[in-house]
Coordinates of C-alpha atoms in Angstrom, one line a residue:
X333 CA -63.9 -12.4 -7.7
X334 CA -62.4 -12.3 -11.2
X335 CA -63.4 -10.4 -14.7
X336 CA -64.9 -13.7 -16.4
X337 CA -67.5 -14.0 -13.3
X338 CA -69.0 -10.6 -13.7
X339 CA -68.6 -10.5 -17.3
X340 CA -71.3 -14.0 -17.1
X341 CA -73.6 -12.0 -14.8
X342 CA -73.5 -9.1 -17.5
X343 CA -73.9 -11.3 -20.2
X344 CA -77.2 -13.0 -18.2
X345 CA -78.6 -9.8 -18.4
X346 CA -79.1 -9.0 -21.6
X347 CA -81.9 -8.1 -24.4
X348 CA -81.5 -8.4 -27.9
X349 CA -83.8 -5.3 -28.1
X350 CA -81.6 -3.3 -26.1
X351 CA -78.9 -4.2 -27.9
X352 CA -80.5 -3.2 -31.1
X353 CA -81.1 0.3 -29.6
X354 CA -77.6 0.6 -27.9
X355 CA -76.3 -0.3 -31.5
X356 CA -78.1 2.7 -33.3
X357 CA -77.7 5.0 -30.5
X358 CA -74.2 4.4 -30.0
X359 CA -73.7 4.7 -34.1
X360 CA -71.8 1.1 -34.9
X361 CA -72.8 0.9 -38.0
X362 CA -70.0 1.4 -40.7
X363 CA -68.0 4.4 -41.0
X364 CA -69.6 5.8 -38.2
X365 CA -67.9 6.6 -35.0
X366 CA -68.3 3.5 -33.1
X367 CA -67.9 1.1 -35.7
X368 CA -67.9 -2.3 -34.7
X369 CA -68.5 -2.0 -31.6
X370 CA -70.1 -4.9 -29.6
X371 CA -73.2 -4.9 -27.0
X372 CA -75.1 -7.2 -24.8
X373 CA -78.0 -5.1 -24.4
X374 CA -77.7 -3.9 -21.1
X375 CA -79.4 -0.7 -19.6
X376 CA -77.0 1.9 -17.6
X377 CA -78.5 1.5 -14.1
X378 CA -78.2 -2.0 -14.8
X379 CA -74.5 -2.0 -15.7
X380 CA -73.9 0.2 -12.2
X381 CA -75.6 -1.9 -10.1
X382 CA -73.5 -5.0 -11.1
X383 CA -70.5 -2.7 -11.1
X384 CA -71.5 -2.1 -7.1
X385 CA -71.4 -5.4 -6.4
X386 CA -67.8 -5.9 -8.0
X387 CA -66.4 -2.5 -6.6
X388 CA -63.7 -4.4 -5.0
X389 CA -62.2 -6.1 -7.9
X390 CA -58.8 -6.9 -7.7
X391 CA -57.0 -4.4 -10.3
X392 CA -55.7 -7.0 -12.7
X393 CA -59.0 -8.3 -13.4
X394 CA -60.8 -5.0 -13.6
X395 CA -58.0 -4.5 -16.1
X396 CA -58.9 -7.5 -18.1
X397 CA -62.8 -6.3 -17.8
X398 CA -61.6 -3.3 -19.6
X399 CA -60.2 -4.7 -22.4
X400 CA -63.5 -6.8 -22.9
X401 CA -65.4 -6.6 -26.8
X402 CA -68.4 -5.8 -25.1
X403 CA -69.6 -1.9 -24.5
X404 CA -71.4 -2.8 -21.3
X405 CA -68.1 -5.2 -20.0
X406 CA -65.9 -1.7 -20.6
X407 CA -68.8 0.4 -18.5
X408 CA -68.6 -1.8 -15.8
X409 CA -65.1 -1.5 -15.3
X410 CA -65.1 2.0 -15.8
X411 CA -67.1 2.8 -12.9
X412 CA -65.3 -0.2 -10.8
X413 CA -62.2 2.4 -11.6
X414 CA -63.7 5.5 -10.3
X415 CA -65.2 3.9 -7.2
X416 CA -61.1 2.4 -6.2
X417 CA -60.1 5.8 -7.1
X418 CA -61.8 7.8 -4.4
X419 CA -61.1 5.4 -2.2
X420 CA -57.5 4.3 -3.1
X421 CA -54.1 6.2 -2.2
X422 CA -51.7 7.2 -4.0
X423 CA -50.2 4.2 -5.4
X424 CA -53.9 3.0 -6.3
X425 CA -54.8 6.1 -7.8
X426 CA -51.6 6.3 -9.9
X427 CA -52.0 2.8 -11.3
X428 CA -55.8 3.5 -12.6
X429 CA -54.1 6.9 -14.0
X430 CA -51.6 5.3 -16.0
X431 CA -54.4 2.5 -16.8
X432 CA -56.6 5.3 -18.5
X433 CA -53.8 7.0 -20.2
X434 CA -53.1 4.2 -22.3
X435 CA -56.5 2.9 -22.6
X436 CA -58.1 4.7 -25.5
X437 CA -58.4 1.7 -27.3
X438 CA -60.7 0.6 -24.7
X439 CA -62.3 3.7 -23.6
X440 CA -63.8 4.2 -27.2
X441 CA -67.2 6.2 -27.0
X442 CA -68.8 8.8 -25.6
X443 CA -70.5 7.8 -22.7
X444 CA -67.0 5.9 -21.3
X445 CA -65.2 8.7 -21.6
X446 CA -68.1 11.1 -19.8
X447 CA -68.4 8.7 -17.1
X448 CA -64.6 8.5 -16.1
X449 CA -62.6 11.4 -17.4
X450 CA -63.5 13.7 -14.7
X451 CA -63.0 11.3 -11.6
X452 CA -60.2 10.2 -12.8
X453 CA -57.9 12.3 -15.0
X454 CA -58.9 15.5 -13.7
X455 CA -58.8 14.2 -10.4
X456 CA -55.4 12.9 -10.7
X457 CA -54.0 15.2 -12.8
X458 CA -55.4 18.6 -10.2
X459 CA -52.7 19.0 -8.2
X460 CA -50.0 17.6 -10.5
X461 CA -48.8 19.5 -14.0
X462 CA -51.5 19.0 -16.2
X463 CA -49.3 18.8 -19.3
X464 CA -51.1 15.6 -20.2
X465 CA -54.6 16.8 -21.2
X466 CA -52.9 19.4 -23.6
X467 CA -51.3 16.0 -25.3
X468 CA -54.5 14.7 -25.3
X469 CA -56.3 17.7 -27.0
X470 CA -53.6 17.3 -29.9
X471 CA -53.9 14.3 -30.3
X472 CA -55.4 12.2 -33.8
X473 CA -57.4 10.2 -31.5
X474 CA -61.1 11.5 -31.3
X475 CA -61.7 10.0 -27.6
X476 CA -58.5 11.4 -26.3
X477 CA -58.8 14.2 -27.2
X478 CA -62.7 14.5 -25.9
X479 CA -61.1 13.5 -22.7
X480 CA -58.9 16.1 -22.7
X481 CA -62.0 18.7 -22.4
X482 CA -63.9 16.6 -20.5
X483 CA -61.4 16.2 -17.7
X484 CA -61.8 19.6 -17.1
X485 CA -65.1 19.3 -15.8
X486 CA -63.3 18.4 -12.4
X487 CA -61.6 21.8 -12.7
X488 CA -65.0 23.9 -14.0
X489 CA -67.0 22.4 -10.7
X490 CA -64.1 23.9 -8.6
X491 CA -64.8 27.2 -10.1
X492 CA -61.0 26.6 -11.8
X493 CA -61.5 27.8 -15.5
X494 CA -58.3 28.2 -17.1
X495 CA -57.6 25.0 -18.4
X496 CA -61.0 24.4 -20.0
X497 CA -60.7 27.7 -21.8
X498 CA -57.7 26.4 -23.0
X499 CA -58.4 23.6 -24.3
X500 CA -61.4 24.6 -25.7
X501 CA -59.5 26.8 -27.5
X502 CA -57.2 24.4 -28.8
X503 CA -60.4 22.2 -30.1
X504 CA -62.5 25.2 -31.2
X505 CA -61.6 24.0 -34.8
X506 CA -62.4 20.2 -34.4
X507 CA -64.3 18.8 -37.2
X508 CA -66.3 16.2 -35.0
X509 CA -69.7 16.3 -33.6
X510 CA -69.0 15.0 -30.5
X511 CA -66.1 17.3 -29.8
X512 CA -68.6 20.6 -30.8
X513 CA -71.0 19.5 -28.5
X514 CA -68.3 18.4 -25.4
X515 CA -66.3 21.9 -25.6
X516 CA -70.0 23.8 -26.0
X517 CA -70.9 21.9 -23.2
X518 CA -68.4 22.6 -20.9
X519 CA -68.4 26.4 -21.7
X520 CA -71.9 26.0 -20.7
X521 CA -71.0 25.0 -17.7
X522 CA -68.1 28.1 -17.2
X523 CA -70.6 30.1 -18.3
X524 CA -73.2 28.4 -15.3
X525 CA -70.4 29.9 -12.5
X526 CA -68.9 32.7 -14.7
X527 CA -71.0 34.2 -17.4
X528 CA -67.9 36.4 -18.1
X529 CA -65.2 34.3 -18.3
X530 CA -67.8 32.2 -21.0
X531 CA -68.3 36.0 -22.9
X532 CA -64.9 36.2 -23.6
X533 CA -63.9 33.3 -24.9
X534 CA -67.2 33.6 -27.4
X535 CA -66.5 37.3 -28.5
X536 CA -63.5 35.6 -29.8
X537 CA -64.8 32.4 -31.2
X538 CA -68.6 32.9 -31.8
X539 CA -68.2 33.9 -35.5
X540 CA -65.7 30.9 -36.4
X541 CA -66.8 28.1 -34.0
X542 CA -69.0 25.0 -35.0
X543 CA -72.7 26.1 -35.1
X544 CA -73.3 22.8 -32.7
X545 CA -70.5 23.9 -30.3
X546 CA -71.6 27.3 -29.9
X547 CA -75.8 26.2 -29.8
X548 CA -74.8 24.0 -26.6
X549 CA -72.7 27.0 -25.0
X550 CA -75.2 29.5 -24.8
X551 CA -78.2 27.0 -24.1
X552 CA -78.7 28.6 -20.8
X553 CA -78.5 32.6 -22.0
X554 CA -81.3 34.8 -22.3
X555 CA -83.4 34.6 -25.8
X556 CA -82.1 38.0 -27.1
X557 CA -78.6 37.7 -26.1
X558 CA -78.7 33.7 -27.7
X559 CA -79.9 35.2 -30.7
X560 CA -77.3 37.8 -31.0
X561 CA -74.5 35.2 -30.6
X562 CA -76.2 33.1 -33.6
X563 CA -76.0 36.2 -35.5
X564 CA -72.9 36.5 -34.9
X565 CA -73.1 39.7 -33.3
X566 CA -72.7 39.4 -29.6

């Protein structure tokens, strides 16, 4: 079982019309945020189910998967990393950390970072100092530091707060899109276990904070009170 075989299944499955879709969708065009970027025109469910059948590829390959040009290739391995993840021990689970620390280069859009950074560097990083993700939120990179918050998710579904807060703190000023709408997502989700703990990070932030970030943090609040935040008068 090796990277080049699944990469020719994955590359057997693809549509030129997906691929023209994936290509917009994913904004590759230039200047924009995934610029350059390569697809084979492969739907998602697609993608997982050939990742299922390669679940068990050796790490070296699903390495070399992950360095691949191609969006779907990347995917693929992604998910082939969570799955050895909850299933590996320590050593295992250290080697795929320190394989997504260093991968950015590889784990360059939105949806790659969504699908692993939870599972796997808030998972490794729960019982361990989680110095790292505060690196991350600091750092120039966009998709580091959108891991950074989205890591947190691990933390949130545990009812553990702080370090989302935190973070989100950090990128309340971000200038990107994508980082309004991952920090106003996961206050959303605070805000889903703890409408309180959300509150009080907005009656700090709410006048200040991307109009994006905060829209996507109180999706889920009553119309008056939503209104009130967008007024910027909670």
């Amino acid at each position: 079982m090796t990277a080049e075989e699944i990469r020719k299944k994955l590359k057997a499955l693809g549509s030129p019309e997906v691929e023209a879709i994936a290509k917009r969708f994913f904004k590759t065009g230039p200047g924009e945020y995934g610029e350059g970027d390569r697809f084979r025109g492969i739907k998602v469910p697609i993608v997982r189910g050939v990742a299922a059948e390669f679940r068990t590829l050796p790490f070296p390959e699903v390495k070399r998967l992950l360095s691949s040009p191609f969006h779907e290739d990347r995917l693929a391995a992604l998910i082939i990393l969570d799955w050895q993840f909850k299933r590996g021990g320590d050593a295992v689970r250290a080697g795929i950390y320190r394989l997504y620390l260093g991968g950015a280069r590889w784990i360059n859009n939105w949806d790659l970072v969504d699908v692993s950074a939870p599972n796997i560097l808030g998972a490794y990083l729960e019982e361990r100092d989680r110095a790292p993700l505060y690196k991350l939120a600091r750092s120039k990179n966009l998709w580091e530091r959108r891991m950074a918050i989205l890591a947190t998710l691990w933390y949130i579904r545990k009812k553990d707060f702080s370090d989302a807060l935190r973070i989100a703190d950090i990128l309340a000023a971000s200038e990107e899109d994508l980082l309004h709408k991952a920090v106003g997502w996961m206050l959303r989700e605070v805000g889903k276990r703890d409408r309180e703990a959300e509150e009080i990070f907005l009656a700090r932030h709410c006048r200040t904070m991307p109009r994006t970030m905060l829209r996507y943090a109180i999706e889920h609040f009553p119309e008056a009170r939503r209104r009130a935040y967008l007024k910027g008068a909670p």
